[in-house]
Amino acid sequence: MLDKFITPVIKPLLTPVVMLMHKRGITADQLTVVGFLVGLLAVPLLAFEMWYGALVAIALNRILDGLDGALARYANQSSSAGGFLDITLDFLFYAAIPLGFILANPEQNAIAGSLLLATFIGTGSSFLAFAIAAEKFKLEKPQFKYKSFYYLNGLTEGTETIALFIAFCIWPQHFAVMASIFAIACGITIFTRIHGGYHTLKQQEADANKAAENMPSSANSEVIND
């Protein structure tokens, strides 16, 4: 929900660092992998209740995640392969953080953490499934034109998720409550994405069928002969 407001503010701040990295020959894909590995360090830190160490790892992961896309665009290296790598590792990172809190205190955090992970699967799958269909119909991306694929908005997006992770690290004793509330918000996101995505694609299919029916007979025959 907040991504479309936060992203334009952050992008200009990254430009000097991106320019320096480009001069040093660093690639966007390298940043993506390094950022993911740094983010994974949060899991053992959380498991051993080293909350602020985990917070640093999470923050570094997010900084590098912002830099990789900015670097790809600056160096004209944006690609479907890079977008695929970035979003895949992002979702693995998002799943790893609740796991760290579950390991830290299974008795207190297991149910809420598992519920949060389940809803993460729902938000992620609805997000990516729509992106595939949106590519088929060549839907425009008015709010995220620089992304590799279509971003379907929701109540819980990247900004909200990172804010939640930060809150987890600052108030770990309240993990179960915060995770449960956020899982409900994720449930709302899943519903709105499925509902909105389904009706959007149904309309696209109807428009495509109508356009095909209105094609001149000569054009139809050419399509058939092709």
PDB file of C-alpha atoms in Angstrom:
ATOM      1  CA  MET A   1       0.000   0.000   0.000  1.00  0.00           C
ATOM      2  CA  LEU A   2       2.841   2.415   0.874  1.00  0.00           C
ATOM      3  CA  ASP A   3       5.331   1.249  -1.775  1.00  0.00           C
ATOM      4  CA  LYS A   4       4.077   3.678  -4.432  1.00  0.00           C
ATOM      5  CA  PHE A   5       4.712   6.598  -2.039  1.00  0.00           C
ATOM      6  CA  ILE A   6       8.003   5.444  -0.510  1.00  0.00           C
ATOM      7  CA  THR A   7       9.778   4.334  -3.692  1.00  0.00           C
ATOM      8  CA  PRO A   8       9.906   7.774  -5.422  1.00  0.00           C
ATOM      9  CA  VAL A   9      11.415   9.273  -2.253  1.00  0.00           C
ATOM     10  CA  ILE A  10      14.127   6.637  -1.888  1.00  0.00           C
ATOM     11  CA  LYS A  11      15.218   6.400  -5.542  1.00  0.00           C
ATOM     12  CA  PRO A  12      17.090   9.758  -5.719  1.00  0.00           C
ATOM     13  CA  LEU A  13      18.945   8.953  -2.489  1.00  0.00           C
ATOM     14  CA  LEU A  14      20.416   5.814  -4.048  1.00  0.00           C
ATOM     15  CA  THR A  15      21.820   7.492  -7.169  1.00  0.00           C
ATOM     16  CA  PRO A  16      25.294   8.492  -5.809  1.00  0.00           C
ATOM     17  CA  VAL A  17      25.908   5.001  -4.415  1.00  0.00           C
ATOM     18  CA  VAL A  18      24.680   3.388  -7.627  1.00  0.00           C
ATOM     19  CA  MET A  19      27.040   5.512  -9.720  1.00  0.00           C
ATOM     20  CA  LEU A  20      29.992   4.502  -7.541  1.00  0.00           C
ATOM     21  CA  MET A  21      29.102   0.806  -7.735  1.00  0.00           C
ATOM     22  CA  HIS A  22      28.775   0.984 -11.499  1.00  0.00           C
ATOM     23  CA  LYS A  23      32.253   2.490 -11.766  1.00  0.00           C
ATOM     24  CA  ARG A  24      33.604  -0.367  -9.642  1.00  0.00           C
ATOM     25  CA  GLY A  25      32.118  -2.949 -12.010  1.00  0.00           C
ATOM     26  CA  ILE A  26      29.565  -4.311  -9.551  1.00  0.00           C
ATOM     27  CA  THR A  27      26.493  -5.837 -11.201  1.00  0.00           C
ATOM     28  CA  ALA A  28      22.873  -5.794 -10.060  1.00  0.00           C
ATOM     29  CA  ASP A  29      22.686  -9.590  -9.868  1.00  0.00           C
ATOM     30  CA  GLN A  30      25.727  -9.664  -7.595  1.00  0.00           C
ATOM     31  CA  LEU A  31      24.022  -7.210  -5.252  1.00  0.00           C
ATOM     32  CA  THR A  32      20.860  -9.313  -5.281  1.00  0.00           C
ATOM     33  CA  VAL A  33      22.706 -12.469  -4.198  1.00  0.00           C
ATOM     34  CA  VAL A  34      24.848 -10.706  -1.594  1.00  0.00           C
ATOM     35  CA  GLY A  35      21.795  -8.965  -0.158  1.00  0.00           C
ATOM     36  CA  PHE A  36      19.975 -12.269   0.135  1.00  0.00           C
ATOM     37  CA  LEU A  37      22.884 -13.946   1.928  1.00  0.00           C
ATOM     38  CA  VAL A  38      23.170 -11.011   4.329  1.00  0.00           C
ATOM     39  CA  GLY A  39      19.435 -11.222   5.002  1.00  0.00           C
ATOM     40  CA  LEU A  40      19.684 -14.926   5.791  1.00  0.00           C
ATOM     41  CA  LEU A  41      22.136 -14.117   8.576  1.00  0.00           C
ATOM     42  CA  ALA A  42      19.129 -12.776  10.458  1.00  0.00           C
ATOM     43  CA  VAL A  43      17.740 -16.296  10.925  1.00  0.00           C
ATOM     44  CA  PRO A  44      20.451 -17.665  13.277  1.00  0.00           C
ATOM     45  CA  LEU A  45      20.661 -14.268  14.982  1.00  0.00           C
ATOM     46  CA  LEU A  46      16.934 -14.387  15.682  1.00  0.00           C
ATOM     47  CA  ALA A  47      17.108 -18.018  16.777  1.00  0.00           C
ATOM     48  CA  PHE A  48      19.682 -17.017  19.412  1.00  0.00           C
ATOM     49  CA  GLU A  49      17.627 -13.934  20.338  1.00  0.00           C
ATOM     50  CA  MET A  50      20.214 -11.460  19.072  1.00  0.00           C
ATOM     51  CA  TRP A  51      17.460  -9.057  18.063  1.00  0.00           C
ATOM     52  CA  TYR A  52      19.439  -5.972  17.118  1.00  0.00           C
ATOM     53  CA  GLY A  53      22.018  -7.963  15.186  1.00  0.00           C
ATOM     54  CA  ALA A  54      19.132  -9.443  13.200  1.00  0.00           C
ATOM     55  CA  LEU A  55      17.718  -5.952  12.705  1.00  0.00           C
ATOM     56  CA  VAL A  56      21.008  -4.826  11.145  1.00  0.00           C
ATOM     57  CA  ALA A  57      20.992  -7.832   8.786  1.00  0.00           C
ATOM     58  CA  ILE A  58      17.385  -7.096   7.770  1.00  0.00           C
ATOM     59  CA  ALA A  59      18.166  -3.411   7.167  1.00  0.00           C
ATOM     60  CA  LEU A  60      21.231  -4.234   5.056  1.00  0.00           C
ATOM     61  CA  ASN A  61      19.204  -6.713   3.021  1.00  0.00           C
ATOM     62  CA  ARG A  62      16.601  -4.062   2.229  1.00  0.00           C
ATOM     63  CA  ILE A  63      19.221  -1.448   1.350  1.00  0.00           C
ATOM     64  CA  LEU A  64      20.935  -3.827  -1.059  1.00  0.00           C
ATOM     65  CA  ASP A  65      17.557  -4.843  -2.476  1.00  0.00           C
ATOM     66  CA  GLY A  66      16.867  -1.202  -3.299  1.00  0.00           C
ATOM     67  CA  LEU A  67      20.308  -0.730  -4.791  1.00  0.00           C
ATOM     68  CA  ASP A  68      20.217  -3.746  -7.116  1.00  0.00           C
ATOM     69  CA  GLY A  69      17.210  -2.520  -9.088  1.00  0.00           C
ATOM     70  CA  ALA A  70      18.516   1.044  -9.198  1.00  0.00           C
ATOM     71  CA  LEU A  71      21.886  -0.204 -10.434  1.00  0.00           C
ATOM     72  CA  ALA A  72      20.258  -2.361 -13.115  1.00  0.00           C
ATOM     73  CA  ARG A  73      18.317   0.626 -14.440  1.00  0.00           C
ATOM     74  CA  TYR A  74      21.304   2.978 -14.256  1.00  0.00           C
ATOM     75  CA  ALA A  75      23.537   0.524 -16.149  1.00  0.00           C
ATOM     76  CA  ASN A  76      20.760  -0.413 -18.605  1.00  0.00           C
ATOM     77  CA  GLN A  77      21.032  -4.011 -17.403  1.00  0.00           C
ATOM     78  CA  SER A  78      17.388  -4.566 -16.443  1.00  0.00           C
ATOM     79  CA  SER A  79      16.280  -8.036 -17.510  1.00  0.00           C
ATOM     80  CA  SER A  80      13.639 -10.661 -16.923  1.00  0.00           C
ATOM     81  CA  ALA A  81      16.331 -12.952 -15.495  1.00  0.00           C
ATOM     82  CA  GLY A  82      17.391 -10.302 -12.987  1.00  0.00           C
ATOM     83  CA  GLY A  83      13.788  -9.585 -12.050  1.00  0.00           C
ATOM     84  CA  PHE A  84      13.139 -13.292 -11.554  1.00  0.00           C
ATOM     85  CA  LEU A  85      16.214 -13.668  -9.329  1.00  0.00           C
ATOM     86  CA  ASP A  86      15.319 -10.598  -7.300  1.00  0.00           C
ATOM     87  CA  ILE A  87      11.686 -11.461  -6.566  1.00  0.00           C
ATOM     88  CA  THR A  88      12.453 -15.127  -5.836  1.00  0.00           C
ATOM     89  CA  LEU A  89      15.133 -14.310  -3.280  1.00  0.00           C
ATOM     90  CA  ASP A  90      12.937 -11.563  -1.817  1.00  0.00           C
ATOM     91  CA  PHE A  91      10.135 -14.018  -1.071  1.00  0.00           C
ATOM     92  CA  LEU A  92      12.579 -16.509   0.431  1.00  0.00           C
ATOM     93  CA  PHE A  93      13.912 -13.744   2.664  1.00  0.00           C
ATOM     94  CA  TYR A  94      10.397 -12.728   3.725  1.00  0.00           C
ATOM     95  CA  ALA A  95       9.672 -16.340   4.722  1.00  0.00           C
ATOM     96  CA  ALA A  96      12.960 -16.722   6.584  1.00  0.00           C
ATOM     97  CA  ILE A  97      12.313 -13.954   9.124  1.00  0.00           C
ATOM     98  CA  PRO A  98       9.175 -15.468  10.747  1.00  0.00           C
ATOM     99  CA  LEU A  99      11.042 -18.790  10.798  1.00  0.00           C
ATOM    100  CA  GLY A 100      13.786 -17.163  12.862  1.00  0.00           C
ATOM    101  CA  PHE A 101      11.273 -16.021  15.472  1.00  0.00           C
ATOM    102  CA  ILE A 102       9.649 -19.463  15.541  1.00  0.00           C
ATOM    103  CA  LEU A 103      13.058 -21.011  16.234  1.00  0.00           C
ATOM    104  CA  ALA A 104      13.698 -18.465  18.989  1.00  0.00           C
ATOM    105  CA  ASN A 105      10.570 -19.433  20.919  1.00  0.00           C
ATOM    106  CA  PRO A 106       8.571 -22.296  19.343  1.00  0.00           C
ATOM    107  CA  GLU A 107       6.108 -22.564  22.191  1.00  0.00           C
ATOM    108  CA  GLN A 108       5.072 -18.920  22.021  1.00  0.00           C
ATOM    109  CA  ASN A 109       5.625 -18.098  18.331  1.00  0.00           C
ATOM    110  CA  ALA A 110       4.964 -21.267  16.339  1.00  0.00           C
ATOM    111  CA  ILE A 111       1.226 -20.853  15.679  1.00  0.00           C
ATOM    112  CA  ALA A 112       1.315 -17.134  14.871  1.00  0.00           C
ATOM    113  CA  GLY A 113       4.483 -17.557  12.818  1.00  0.00           C
ATOM    114  CA  SER A 114       3.010 -20.447  10.848  1.00  0.00           C
ATOM    115  CA  LEU A 115      -0.142 -18.447  10.179  1.00  0.00           C
ATOM    116  CA  LEU A 116       1.961 -15.544   8.938  1.00  0.00           C
ATOM    117  CA  LEU A 117       3.969 -17.827   6.656  1.00  0.00           C
ATOM    118  CA  ALA A 118       0.757 -19.296   5.224  1.00  0.00           C
ATOM    119  CA  THR A 119      -0.594 -15.849   4.393  1.00  0.00           C
ATOM    120  CA  PHE A 120       2.780 -14.858   2.898  1.00  0.00           C
ATOM    121  CA  ILE A 121       2.302 -17.762   0.481  1.00  0.00           C
ATOM    122  CA  GLY A 122      -1.127 -16.386  -0.404  1.00  0.00           C
ATOM    123  CA  THR A 123       0.051 -12.827  -1.013  1.00  0.00           C
ATOM    124  CA  GLY A 124       3.074 -14.011  -2.974  1.00  0.00           C
ATOM    125  CA  SER A 125       1.225 -16.501  -5.164  1.00  0.00           C
ATOM    126  CA  SER A 126      -1.622 -14.088  -5.984  1.00  0.00           C
ATOM    127  CA  PHE A 127       0.951 -11.419  -6.784  1.00  0.00           C
ATOM    128  CA  LEU A 128       3.028 -13.582  -9.121  1.00  0.00           C
ATOM    129  CA  ALA A 129       0.096 -15.397 -10.744  1.00  0.00           C
ATOM    130  CA  PHE A 130      -1.450 -12.085 -11.770  1.00  0.00           C
ATOM    131  CA  ALA A 131       1.915 -10.846 -13.072  1.00  0.00           C
ATOM    132  CA  ILE A 132       2.056 -13.825 -15.454  1.00  0.00           C
ATOM    133  CA  ALA A 133      -1.444 -13.181 -16.778  1.00  0.00           C
ATOM    134  CA  ALA A 134      -0.818  -9.420 -16.968  1.00  0.00           C
ATOM    135  CA  GLU A 135       2.178 -10.067 -19.208  1.00  0.00           C
ATOM    136  CA  LYS A 136      -0.041 -12.053 -21.586  1.00  0.00           C
ATOM    137  CA  PHE A 137      -2.399  -9.095 -22.013  1.00  0.00           C
ATOM    138  CA  LYS A 138       0.443  -6.533 -21.958  1.00  0.00           C
ATOM    139  CA  LEU A 139      -1.178  -4.599 -19.119  1.00  0.00           C
ATOM    140  CA  GLU A 140       0.506  -1.306 -18.303  1.00  0.00           C
ATOM    141  CA  LYS A 141       2.274  -0.693 -14.996  1.00  0.00           C
ATOM    142  CA  PRO A 142       1.337   2.927 -14.217  1.00  0.00           C
ATOM    143  CA  GLN A 143       2.774   2.993 -10.697  1.00  0.00           C
ATOM    144  CA  PHE A 144       5.830   0.774 -11.194  1.00  0.00           C
ATOM    145  CA  LYS A 145       6.931   1.258 -14.822  1.00  0.00           C
ATOM    146  CA  TYR A 146      10.540   0.463 -13.909  1.00  0.00           C
ATOM    147  CA  LYS A 147       9.720  -3.026 -12.618  1.00  0.00           C
ATOM    148  CA  SER A 148      10.383  -6.173 -14.641  1.00  0.00           C
ATOM    149  CA  PHE A 149       6.766  -7.274 -14.389  1.00  0.00           C
ATOM    150  CA  TYR A 150       3.338  -6.097 -13.297  1.00  0.00           C
ATOM    151  CA  TYR A 151       2.944  -5.213  -9.605  1.00  0.00           C
ATOM    152  CA  LEU A 152      -0.551  -5.876  -8.252  1.00  0.00           C
ATOM    153  CA  ASN A 153      -1.121  -3.571  -5.282  1.00  0.00           C
ATOM    154  CA  GLY A 154      -2.361  -4.712  -1.888  1.00  0.00           C
ATOM    155  CA  LEU A 155      -2.801  -3.710   1.731  1.00  0.00           C
ATOM    156  CA  THR A 156       0.436  -5.449   2.732  1.00  0.00           C
ATOM    157  CA  GLU A 157       3.387  -4.819   0.431  1.00  0.00           C
ATOM    158  CA  GLY A 158       7.137  -4.572   0.866  1.00  0.00           C
ATOM    159  CA  THR A 159       7.177  -1.380   2.938  1.00  0.00           C
ATOM    160  CA  GLU A 160       4.609  -2.670   5.417  1.00  0.00           C
ATOM    161  CA  THR A 161       6.372  -6.021   5.690  1.00  0.00           C
ATOM    162  CA  ILE A 162       9.739  -4.461   6.473  1.00  0.00           C
ATOM    163  CA  ALA A 163       8.140  -2.156   9.044  1.00  0.00           C
ATOM    164  CA  LEU A 164       6.691  -5.296  10.635  1.00  0.00           C
ATOM    165  CA  PHE A 165      10.086  -7.027  10.711  1.00  0.00           C
ATOM    166  CA  ILE A 166      11.632  -3.984  12.378  1.00  0.00           C
ATOM    167  CA  ALA A 167       8.854  -3.992  14.977  1.00  0.00           C
ATOM    168  CA  PHE A 168       9.443  -7.716  15.569  1.00  0.00           C
ATOM    169  CA  CYS A 169      13.096  -7.042  16.381  1.00  0.00           C
ATOM    170  CA  ILE A 170      12.363  -4.083  18.657  1.00  0.00           C
ATOM    171  CA  TRP A 171       9.499  -5.782  20.523  1.00  0.00           C
ATOM    172  CA  PRO A 172      10.159  -9.537  20.121  1.00  0.00           C
ATOM    173  CA  GLN A 173       7.994 -10.348  23.131  1.00  0.00           C
ATOM    174  CA  HIS A 174       4.966  -9.186  21.126  1.00  0.00           C
ATOM    175  CA  PHE A 175       5.779 -11.229  18.010  1.00  0.00           C
ATOM    176  CA  ALA A 176       2.710 -13.466  18.284  1.00  0.00           C
ATOM    177  CA  VAL A 177       0.267 -10.564  18.520  1.00  0.00           C
ATOM    178  CA  MET A 178       1.852  -8.530  15.723  1.00  0.00           C
ATOM    179  CA  ALA A 179       2.216 -11.560  13.456  1.00  0.00           C
ATOM    180  CA  SER A 180      -1.426 -12.493  13.962  1.00  0.00           C
ATOM    181  CA  ILE A 181      -2.648  -8.978  13.169  1.00  0.00           C
ATOM    182  CA  PHE A 182      -0.453  -8.760  10.082  1.00  0.00           C
ATOM    183  CA  ALA A 183      -1.660 -12.180   8.947  1.00  0.00           C
ATOM    184  CA  ILE A 184      -5.216 -10.822   9.008  1.00  0.00           C
ATOM    185  CA  ALA A 185      -4.073  -7.849   6.913  1.00  0.00           C
ATOM    186  CA  CYS A 186      -2.396 -10.276   4.514  1.00  0.00           C
ATOM    187  CA  GLY A 187      -5.686 -12.174   4.308  1.00  0.00           C
ATOM    188  CA  ILE A 188      -7.401  -8.962   3.199  1.00  0.00           C
ATOM    189  CA  THR A 189      -4.675  -8.435   0.597  1.00  0.00           C
ATOM    190  CA  ILE A 190      -5.158 -11.983  -0.701  1.00  0.00           C
ATOM    191  CA  PHE A 191      -8.909 -11.470  -1.052  1.00  0.00           C
ATOM    192  CA  THR A 192      -8.614  -8.115  -2.807  1.00  0.00           C
ATOM    193  CA  ARG A 193      -5.927  -9.390  -5.166  1.00  0.00           C
ATOM    194  CA  ILE A 194      -7.889 -12.491  -6.117  1.00  0.00           C
ATOM    195  CA  HIS A 195     -11.130 -10.544  -6.503  1.00  0.00           C
ATOM    196  CA  GLY A 196      -9.593  -7.614  -8.372  1.00  0.00           C
ATOM    197  CA  GLY A 197      -7.228  -9.742 -10.422  1.00  0.00           C
ATOM    198  CA  TYR A 198      -9.936 -12.187 -11.474  1.00  0.00           C
ATOM    199  CA  HIS A 199     -12.350  -9.498 -12.635  1.00  0.00           C
ATOM    200  CA  THR A 200      -9.581  -7.535 -14.365  1.00  0.00           C
ATOM    201  CA  LEU A 201      -8.503 -10.579 -16.355  1.00  0.00           C
ATOM    202  CA  LYS A 202     -12.104 -11.541 -17.154  1.00  0.00           C
ATOM    203  CA  GLN A 203     -12.610  -8.057 -18.585  1.00  0.00           C
ATOM    204  CA  GLN A 204      -9.391  -8.311 -20.577  1.00  0.00           C
ATOM    205  CA  GLU A 205     -10.499 -11.643 -22.027  1.00  0.00           C
ATOM    206  CA  ALA A 206     -13.926 -10.253 -22.899  1.00  0.00           C
ATOM    207  CA  ASP A 207     -12.353  -7.241 -24.620  1.00  0.00           C
ATOM    208  CA  ALA A 208      -9.963  -9.477 -26.542  1.00  0.00           C
ATOM    209  CA  ASN A 209     -12.803 -11.754 -27.700  1.00  0.00           C
ATOM    210  CA  LYS A 210     -14.913  -8.760 -28.712  1.00  0.00           C
ATOM    211  CA  ALA A 211     -12.028  -7.300 -30.686  1.00  0.00           C
ATOM    212  CA  ALA A 212     -11.521 -10.636 -32.453  1.00  0.00           C
ATOM    213  CA  GLU A 213     -15.207 -10.843 -33.353  1.00  0.00           C
ATOM    214  CA  ASN A 214     -15.135  -7.317 -34.787  1.00  0.00           C
ATOM    215  CA  MET A 215     -12.176  -8.015 -37.037  1.00  0.00           C
ATOM    216  CA  PRO A 216     -12.965  -7.828 -40.780  1.00  0.00           C
ATOM    217  CA  SER A 217     -13.499 -11.219 -42.387  1.00  0.00           C
ATOM    218  CA  SER A 218     -10.438 -10.701 -44.594  1.00  0.00           C
ATOM    219  CA  ALA A 219      -8.289 -10.070 -41.517  1.00  0.00           C
ATOM    220  CA  ASN A 220      -9.719 -13.191 -39.854  1.00  0.00           C
ATOM    221  CA  SER A 221      -8.877 -15.290 -42.886  1.00  0.00           C
ATOM    222  CA  GLU A 222      -5.343 -13.923 -42.918  1.00  0.00           C
ATOM    223  CA  VAL A 223      -4.941 -14.839 -39.247  1.00  0.00           C
ATOM    224  CA  ILE A 224      -6.232 -18.354 -39.967  1.00  0.00           C
ATOM    225  CA  ASN A 225      -3.949 -18.782 -43.000  1.00  0.00           C
ATOM    226  CA  ASP A 226      -0.978 -17.582 -40.965  1.00  0.00           C
TER     227      ASP A 226
END
